[in-house]
């Protein structure tokens, strides 16, 4: 089948690899000049690193170089993904600097993908049998529109999204105001505070920060990036030990999570800094957990970074021809550069309205069975809409599912059941994250539940023993390498057999 894949990030690349291996004719389209998606040189902000250790942020069959640090920089991750593309012979499938502008389906069921070649400024159309949307849920920044922004800009002020600032020299000698308190906001603040005149953070809500090394000793991956860590949060369907942990063991479960909060307060000296988040760790950790940035609280402590908690920018203005911002409490700050680390927008503007209405609920959430497939739009798939602690692994397993479904090798429920299942999933995440689930695309902290559910449809999994060991050992995607190869081999031989039957009968 001819298949177009929109996006050359983690999800697009692994989908291309698996669909190519299972015999499809692939075109990968991305508007950036390099592969890597959020790690592209056009999106990397100074100080960006992964949150997951590299071992956990890998594909099953493509180990990263042992020379990489445990938390690699954005540049190192992009280089890993570029090597993955080369090693899997994907480069000739790539159409970079190519933006998808419209995707629609003809009555005969063929998909038309309209694209704009950004270098040659020409538009053309690709006709394919199937489309995989892997456009990412964290690549289109969401920048608030502040009152007074025109005056602010006229006075020389700049407003950028975090991922639009690719060089720290842009902040040298400047008064920088960073909006947000997530991982990106803290990472970029540490990097910029080394060159900026002043660095202020405006945080609407403080989040809990988990130290990379809890109490300076235990790597956070040991309690949290295991199946046990995942089971500390109640999923909508509980099995085996999870039932125990979320039933009679509920007190223990809550104490364990709150203990991490207590340690975080001590380790980062949050009381002295006045930066203890409101609410207990257990109540807000789901979907809002962030890894602490190395050096962040040291910079707060020595005054290089100043955090304005529970504040927002009320207005922008100019004073003595200088760009300024005013916070809700009346504080006025000099601000040559306002950097908005204020989250991302999710959407598929290139899909026709008729399709949008079939894949979105009233609140704009994606209704995707297994976070992959709309119930009733044939040959349209999504990958990367299962963003997790182990994105490469979740995307790779989803790619296997897509390959299997393209061959009708999955025993799927009816369209109504698929839609109900997708709705139930969105409702569940709405409740536990208070609506912060990136329109249904963020499944944290239930990464491994997603892997298991998707593999269940394919009718396979790694051994019970291997899964049991993941309860206490951090998830290692390499444990899935043989499974991936086996599913690909099965699908390929199935295809060959079908081909033979076909030619025999004809
Ligand atoms: C700063 C940061 C740190 C992160 N750290 C981690 C981590 O430690 N662990 C983890 O598991 N996850 C992490 N994530 C989540 C991250 O989103 C995923 O790990 C992964 O990179 C997502 O890959 P993707 O392929 O789904 O999307 P993306 O990487 O966003 O790629 C999507 C691509 O689609 C392209 N595209 C979109 N629309 C169009 C169009 N119309 N035409 C052409 N091309 C288009 C974009 O240009 C982009 O290159 C992090 C995210 C960010 C932003």
Coordinates of C-alpha atoms in Angstrom, one line a residue, residues 492-506:
X492 CA 5.6 -10.3 6.3
X493 CA 5.1 -14.0 5.9
X494 CA 1.4 -13.6 6.1
X495 CA 1.6 -11.1 3.3
X496 CA 3.7 -13.4 1.2
X497 CA 1.2 -16.3 1.8
X498 CA -1.7 -14.1 0.9
X499 CA 0.1 -13.0 -2.3
X500 CA 0.6 -16.7 -3.2
X501 CA -3.0 -17.6 -2.5
X502 CA -4.0 -14.6 -4.6
X503 CA -1.9 -15.5 -7.6
X504 CA -3.0 -19.2 -7.2
X505 CA -6.7 -18.4 -7.3
X506 CA -6.3 -16.0 -10.2

